């Protein structure tokens, strides 16, 4: 039995005051059973939100991190620093790949560093619109998984988020069938890379224009175990509804 996960990625939104207010509005999430709930505020708000949610059962994530534990890397956050306030880290988000030139080799170093420092990784992968249109979705996902995970010691329960780039922020999500096809492929590639135990226990999330109105379609898919939510996670009612739907679907 895989415990489903609902992850809210706040991206570069919310001032300190706004983040604290949003955190207070998420109190109802502590009453949702059967799902792990994670929120990823900006780095400046992370400690404040962690303090507000300390007794809620909601877990904290960084939106990125450097692979080095310490060093002369101006503007970066190390896994050692992040582990003081968070237990999760999102790695490989398409916005990091696109705007900050992150590649699979760098992600491999980050995933290993996260493991060493006791952080749970959420590895985001996904194809661009032109890659899907050319029929290259499978090749892209395979390449990203092999590039980031080959040769690493991946724990059971590892989390991969399938986020088709063309769906993120577009208001045009993938269909449940498309997301399920990608999730099944991811699980098959994980079996090749890490063996059946890791593949079977891996939690695979869907991300890309997820809303309360469409989450049921994704939560019902057999190989999907939750969602990585962007804009809708900034609305407490939306995120609560999404989390409840994920928990309910996986209990059914």
PDB file of N, CA and C in Angstrom, residues 127-191:
ATOM      1  N   UNK A 127       7.844  16.228 -20.376  1.00  0.00           N
ATOM      2  CA  UNK A 127       8.212  16.593 -21.740  1.00  0.00           C
ATOM      3  C   UNK A 127       7.616  17.938 -22.142  1.00  0.00           C
ATOM      4  N   UNK A 128       8.276  18.613 -23.096  1.00  0.00           N
ATOM      5  CA  UNK A 128       7.754  19.857 -23.655  1.00  0.00           C
ATOM      6  C   UNK A 128       6.702  19.539 -24.716  1.00  0.00           C
ATOM      7  N   UNK A 129       5.939  20.553 -25.111  1.00  0.00           N
ATOM      8  CA  UNK A 129       4.855  20.357 -26.078  1.00  0.00           C
ATOM      9  C   UNK A 129       5.381  19.794 -27.393  1.00  0.00           C
ATOM     10  N   UNK A 130       6.488  20.340 -27.873  1.00  0.00           N
ATOM     11  CA  UNK A 130       7.012  19.882 -29.159  1.00  0.00           C
ATOM     12  C   UNK A 130       7.518  18.445 -29.078  1.00  0.00           C
ATOM     13  N   UNK A 131       7.983  18.043 -27.906  1.00  0.00           N
ATOM     14  CA  UNK A 131       8.435  16.662 -27.732  1.00  0.00           C
ATOM     15  C   UNK A 131       7.262  15.693 -27.752  1.00  0.00           C
ATOM     16  N   UNK A 132       6.153  16.069 -27.122  1.00  0.00           N
ATOM     17  CA  UNK A 132       4.959  15.215 -27.176  1.00  0.00           C
ATOM     18  C   UNK A 132       4.421  15.155 -28.596  1.00  0.00           C
ATOM     19  N   UNK A 133       4.356  16.295 -29.265  1.00  0.00           N
ATOM     20  CA  UNK A 133       3.823  16.337 -30.627  1.00  0.00           C
ATOM     21  C   UNK A 133       4.654  15.489 -31.581  1.00  0.00           C
ATOM     22  N   UNK A 134       5.956  15.388 -31.298  1.00  0.00           N
ATOM     23  CA  UNK A 134       6.836  14.573 -32.138  1.00  0.00           C
ATOM     24  C   UNK A 134       6.828  13.095 -31.741  1.00  0.00           C
ATOM     25  N   UNK A 135       6.044  12.755 -30.705  1.00  0.00           N
ATOM     26  CA  UNK A 135       5.974  11.379 -30.265  1.00  0.00           C
ATOM     27  C   UNK A 135       7.157  10.940 -29.426  1.00  0.00           C
ATOM     28  N   UNK A 136       7.828  11.890 -28.763  1.00  0.00           N
ATOM     29  CA  UNK A 136       9.048  11.590 -28.024  1.00  0.00           C
ATOM     30  C   UNK A 136       8.859  11.563 -26.503  1.00  0.00           C
ATOM     31  N   UNK A 137       7.618  11.542 -26.037  1.00  0.00           N
ATOM     32  CA  UNK A 137       7.381  11.570 -24.591  1.00  0.00           C
ATOM     33  C   UNK A 137       8.113  10.444 -23.876  1.00  0.00           C
ATOM     34  N   UNK A 138       7.994   9.239 -24.366  1.00  0.00           N
ATOM     35  CA  UNK A 138       8.619   8.094 -23.712  1.00  0.00           C
ATOM     36  C   UNK A 138      10.132   8.245 -23.660  1.00  0.00           C
ATOM     37  N   UNK A 139      10.736   8.678 -24.756  1.00  0.00           N
ATOM     38  CA  UNK A 139      12.190   8.849 -24.806  1.00  0.00           C
ATOM     39  C   UNK A 139      12.650   9.903 -23.801  1.00  0.00           C
ATOM     40  N   UNK A 140      11.910  11.013 -23.719  1.00  0.00           N
ATOM     41  CA  UNK A 140      12.287  12.096 -22.810  1.00  0.00           C
ATOM     42  C   UNK A 140      12.215  11.635 -21.357  1.00  0.00           C
ATOM     43  N   UNK A 141      11.130  10.974 -20.985  1.00  0.00           N
ATOM     44  CA  UNK A 141      10.983  10.532 -19.602  1.00  0.00           C
ATOM     45  C   UNK A 141      12.035   9.487 -19.240  1.00  0.00           C
ATOM     46  N   UNK A 142      12.315   8.584 -20.153  1.00  0.00           N
ATOM     47  CA  UNK A 142      13.358   7.595 -19.909  1.00  0.00           C
ATOM     48  C   UNK A 142      14.706   8.262 -19.717  1.00  0.00           C
ATOM     49  N   UNK A 143      15.020   9.217 -20.571  1.00  0.00           N
ATOM     50  CA  UNK A 143      16.311   9.907 -20.479  1.00  0.00           C
ATOM     51  C   UNK A 143      16.441  10.661 -19.164  1.00  0.00           C
ATOM     52  N   UNK A 144      15.383  11.329 -18.750  1.00  0.00           N
ATOM     53  CA  UNK A 144      15.448  12.096 -17.507  1.00  0.00           C
ATOM     54  C   UNK A 144      15.608  11.184 -16.295  1.00  0.00           C
ATOM     55  N   UNK A 145      14.919  10.061 -16.287  1.00  0.00           N
ATOM     56  CA  UNK A 145      15.029   9.130 -15.159  1.00  0.00           C
ATOM     57  C   UNK A 145      16.400   8.475 -15.109  1.00  0.00           C
ATOM     58  N   UNK A 146      16.875   7.991 -16.240  1.00  0.00           N
ATOM     59  CA  UNK A 146      18.200   7.369 -16.263  1.00  0.00           C
ATOM     60  C   UNK A 146      19.284   8.378 -15.898  1.00  0.00           C
ATOM     61  N   UNK A 147      19.179   9.584 -16.433  1.00  0.00           N
ATOM     62  CA  UNK A 147      20.195  10.594 -16.164  1.00  0.00           C
ATOM     63  C   UNK A 147      20.278  11.000 -14.716  1.00  0.00           C
ATOM     64  N   UNK A 148      19.132  11.019 -14.027  1.00  0.00           N
ATOM     65  CA  UNK A 148      19.101  11.484 -12.642  1.00  0.00           C
ATOM     66  C   UNK A 148      19.295  10.364 -11.623  1.00  0.00           C
ATOM     67  N   UNK A 149      18.973   9.115 -11.993  1.00  0.00           N
ATOM     68  CA  UNK A 149      18.911   8.051 -10.986  1.00  0.00           C
ATOM     69  C   UNK A 149      19.876   6.898 -11.212  1.00  0.00           C
ATOM     70  N   UNK A 150      20.434   6.772 -12.388  1.00  0.00           N
ATOM     71  CA  UNK A 150      21.291   5.610 -12.660  1.00  0.00           C
ATOM     72  C   UNK A 150      22.463   5.563 -11.681  1.00  0.00           C
ATOM     73  N   UNK A 151      22.643   4.417 -11.055  1.00  0.00           N
ATOM     74  CA  UNK A 151      23.774   4.218 -10.160  1.00  0.00           C
ATOM     75  C   UNK A 151      23.555   4.687  -8.734  1.00  0.00           C
ATOM     76  N   UNK A 152      22.416   5.319  -8.449  1.00  0.00           N
ATOM     77  CA  UNK A 152      22.149   5.783  -7.093  1.00  0.00           C
ATOM     78  C   UNK A 152      21.424   4.696  -6.294  1.00  0.00           C
ATOM     79  N   UNK A 153      21.511   4.813  -4.988  1.00  0.00           N
ATOM     80  CA  UNK A 153      20.790   3.920  -4.085  1.00  0.00           C
ATOM     81  C   UNK A 153      19.477   4.604  -3.713  1.00  0.00           C
ATOM     82  N   UNK A 154      18.418   4.267  -4.428  1.00  0.00           N
ATOM     83  CA  UNK A 154      17.128   4.932  -4.252  1.00  0.00           C
ATOM     84  C   UNK A 154      16.285   4.164  -3.238  1.00  0.00           C
ATOM     85  N   UNK A 155      15.750   4.841  -2.235  1.00  0.00           N
ATOM     86  CA  UNK A 155      14.953   4.138  -1.210  1.00  0.00           C
ATOM     87  C   UNK A 155      13.575   3.770  -1.726  1.00  0.00           C
ATOM     88  N   UNK A 156      12.980   2.767  -1.097  1.00  0.00           N
ATOM     89  CA  UNK A 156      11.588   2.459  -1.390  1.00  0.00           C
ATOM     90  C   UNK A 156      10.727   3.654  -0.982  1.00  0.00           C
ATOM     91  N   UNK A 157       9.653   3.877  -1.735  1.00  0.00           N
ATOM     92  CA  UNK A 157       8.795   5.027  -1.473  1.00  0.00           C
ATOM     93  C   UNK A 157       9.264   6.307  -2.134  1.00  0.00           C
ATOM     94  N   UNK A 158      10.308   6.226  -2.964  1.00  0.00           N
ATOM     95  CA  UNK A 158      10.824   7.410  -3.663  1.00  0.00           C
ATOM     96  C   UNK A 158       9.701   8.074  -4.460  1.00  0.00           C
ATOM     97  N   UNK A 159       9.763   9.396  -4.576  1.00  0.00           N
ATOM     98  CA  UNK A 159       8.682  10.149  -5.218  1.00  0.00           C
ATOM     99  C   UNK A 159       9.139  10.764  -6.536  1.00  0.00           C
ATOM    100  N   UNK A 160       8.379  10.502  -7.578  1.00  0.00           N
ATOM    101  CA  UNK A 160       8.588  11.115  -8.893  1.00  0.00           C
ATOM    102  C   UNK A 160       7.316  11.861  -9.270  1.00  0.00           C
ATOM    103  N   UNK A 161       7.458  13.100  -9.708  1.00  0.00           N
ATOM    104  CA  UNK A 161       6.309  13.886 -10.159  1.00  0.00           C
ATOM    105  C   UNK A 161       6.358  14.020 -11.674  1.00  0.00           C
ATOM    106  N   UNK A 162       5.328  13.512 -12.344  1.00  0.00           N
ATOM    107  CA  UNK A 162       5.215  13.705 -13.785  1.00  0.00           C
ATOM    108  C   UNK A 162       4.522  15.035 -14.030  1.00  0.00           C
ATOM    109  N   UNK A 163       5.276  15.976 -14.590  1.00  0.00           N
ATOM    110  CA  UNK A 163       4.746  17.309 -14.873  1.00  0.00           C
ATOM    111  C   UNK A 163       5.011  17.666 -16.330  1.00  0.00           C
ATOM    112  N   UNK A 164       4.077  17.345 -17.228  1.00  0.00           N
ATOM    113  CA  UNK A 164       4.276  17.746 -18.622  1.00  0.00           C
ATOM    114  C   UNK A 164       4.414  19.264 -18.710  1.00  0.00           C
ATOM    115  N   UNK A 165       5.493  19.712 -19.313  1.00  0.00           N
ATOM    116  CA  UNK A 165       5.798  21.145 -19.319  1.00  0.00           C
ATOM    117  C   UNK A 165       4.677  21.942 -19.960  1.00  0.00           C
ATOM    118  N   UNK A 166       4.055  21.371 -20.969  1.00  0.00           N
ATOM    119  CA  UNK A 166       3.005  22.075 -21.696  1.00  0.00           C
ATOM    120  C   UNK A 166       1.736  22.277 -20.874  1.00  0.00           C
ATOM    121  N   UNK A 167       1.618  21.568 -19.762  1.00  0.00           N
ATOM    122  CA  UNK A 167       0.413  21.695 -18.933  1.00  0.00           C
ATOM    123  C   UNK A 167       0.589  22.658 -17.771  1.00  0.00           C
ATOM    124  N   UNK A 168       1.848  22.933 -17.384  1.00  0.00           N
ATOM    125  CA  UNK A 168       2.098  23.732 -16.184  1.00  0.00           C
ATOM    126  C   UNK A 168       1.662  25.177 -16.401  1.00  0.00           C
ATOM    127  N   UNK A 169       0.723  25.620 -15.594  1.00  0.00           N
ATOM    128  CA  UNK A 169       0.274  27.005 -15.656  1.00  0.00           C
ATOM    129  C   UNK A 169      -0.517  27.357 -16.893  1.00  0.00           C
ATOM    130  N   UNK A 170      -0.836  26.375 -17.724  1.00  0.00           N
ATOM    131  CA  UNK A 170      -1.511  26.648 -18.993  1.00  0.00           C
ATOM    132  C   UNK A 170      -3.024  26.593 -18.885  1.00  0.00           C
ATOM    133  N   UNK A 171      -3.516  25.965 -17.800  1.00  0.00           N
ATOM    134  CA  UNK A 171      -4.948  25.734 -17.703  1.00  0.00           C
ATOM    135  C   UNK A 171      -5.414  24.580 -18.572  1.00  0.00           C
ATOM    136  N   UNK A 172      -4.457  23.898 -19.208  1.00  0.00           N
ATOM    137  CA  UNK A 172      -4.749  22.770 -20.088  1.00  0.00           C
ATOM    138  C   UNK A 172      -4.027  21.532 -19.556  1.00  0.00           C
ATOM    139  N   UNK A 173      -4.594  20.862 -18.555  1.00  0.00           N
ATOM    140  CA  UNK A 173      -3.916  19.705 -17.975  1.00  0.00           C
ATOM    141  C   UNK A 173      -3.896  18.527 -18.927  1.00  0.00           C
ATOM    142  N   UNK A 174      -3.024  17.564 -18.633  1.00  0.00           N
ATOM    143  CA  UNK A 174      -3.076  16.293 -19.338  1.00  0.00           C
ATOM    144  C   UNK A 174      -4.398  15.613 -19.022  1.00  0.00           C
ATOM    145  N   UNK A 175      -4.759  14.631 -19.806  1.00  0.00           N
ATOM    146  CA  UNK A 175      -5.923  13.824 -19.459  1.00  0.00           C
ATOM    147  C   UNK A 175      -5.493  12.768 -18.443  1.00  0.00           C
ATOM    148  N   UNK A 176      -6.461  12.174 -17.777  1.00  0.00           N
ATOM    149  CA  UNK A 176      -6.134  11.104 -16.852  1.00  0.00           C
ATOM    150  C   UNK A 176      -5.416   9.965 -17.553  1.00  0.00           C
ATOM    151  N   UNK A 177      -5.827   9.659 -18.782  1.00  0.00           N
ATOM    152  CA  UNK A 177      -5.201   8.575 -19.540  1.00  0.00           C
ATOM    153  C   UNK A 177      -3.744   8.904 -19.862  1.00  0.00           C
ATOM    154  N   UNK A 178      -3.485  10.145 -20.286  1.00  0.00           N
ATOM    155  CA  UNK A 178      -2.106  10.547 -20.580  1.00  0.00           C
ATOM    156  C   UNK A 178      -1.232  10.452 -19.332  1.00  0.00           C
ATOM    157  N   UNK A 179      -1.760  10.916 -18.206  1.00  0.00           N
ATOM    158  CA  UNK A 179      -0.993  10.879 -16.966  1.00  0.00           C
ATOM    159  C   UNK A 179      -0.750   9.446 -16.518  1.00  0.00           C
ATOM    160  N   UNK A 180      -1.746   8.586 -16.663  1.00  0.00           N
ATOM    161  CA  UNK A 180      -1.586   7.179 -16.293  1.00  0.00           C
ATOM    162  C   UNK A 180      -0.544   6.491 -17.181  1.00  0.00           C
ATOM    163  N   UNK A 181      -0.575   6.765 -18.479  1.00  0.00           N
ATOM    164  CA  UNK A 181       0.411   6.179 -19.387  1.00  0.00           C
ATOM    165  C   UNK A 181       1.825   6.573 -18.979  1.00  0.00           C
ATOM    166  N   UNK A 182       2.006   7.842 -18.627  1.00  0.00           N
ATOM    167  CA  UNK A 182       3.328   8.318 -18.205  1.00  0.00           C
ATOM    168  C   UNK A 182       3.738   7.679 -16.888  1.00  0.00           C
ATOM    169  N   UNK A 183       2.785   7.566 -15.950  1.00  0.00           N
ATOM    170  CA  UNK A 183       3.093   6.983 -14.644  1.00  0.00           C
ATOM    171  C   UNK A 183       3.477   5.509 -14.780  1.00  0.00           C
ATOM    172  N   UNK A 184       2.770   4.773 -15.632  1.00  0.00           N
ATOM    173  CA  UNK A 184       3.096   3.362 -15.848  1.00  0.00           C
ATOM    174  C   UNK A 184       4.492   3.233 -16.452  1.00  0.00           C
ATOM    175  N   UNK A 185       4.822   4.112 -17.380  1.00  0.00           N
ATOM    176  CA  UNK A 185       6.166   4.111 -17.966  1.00  0.00           C
ATOM    177  C   UNK A 185       7.222   4.391 -16.906  1.00  0.00           C
ATOM    178  N   UNK A 186       6.974   5.386 -16.071  1.00  0.00           N
ATOM    179  CA  UNK A 186       7.919   5.733 -15.005  1.00  0.00           C
ATOM    180  C   UNK A 186       8.158   4.535 -14.094  1.00  0.00           C
ATOM    181  N   UNK A 187       7.091   3.847 -13.740  1.00  0.00           N
ATOM    182  CA  UNK A 187       7.235   2.691 -12.857  1.00  0.00           C
ATOM    183  C   UNK A 187       8.047   1.581 -13.542  1.00  0.00           C
ATOM    184  N   UNK A 188       7.834   1.398 -14.836  1.00  0.00           N
ATOM    185  CA  UNK A 188       8.587   0.384 -15.578  1.00  0.00           C
ATOM    186  C   UNK A 188      10.071   0.743 -15.659  1.00  0.00           C
ATOM    187  N   UNK A 189      10.374   2.013 -15.878  1.00  0.00           N
ATOM    188  CA  UNK A 189      11.780   2.443 -15.945  1.00  0.00           C
ATOM    189  C   UNK A 189      12.434   2.310 -14.567  1.00  0.00           C
ATOM    190  N   UNK A 190      11.717   2.637 -13.518  1.00  0.00           N
ATOM    191  CA  UNK A 190      12.253   2.470 -12.170  1.00  0.00           C
ATOM    192  C   UNK A 190      12.578   1.006 -11.879  1.00  0.00           C
ATOM    193  N   UNK A 191      11.767   0.105 -12.407  1.00  0.00           N
ATOM    194  CA  UNK A 191      12.041  -1.321 -12.222  1.00  0.00           C
ATOM    195  C   UNK A 191      13.358  -1.702 -12.902  1.00  0.00           C
TER     196      UNK A 191
END
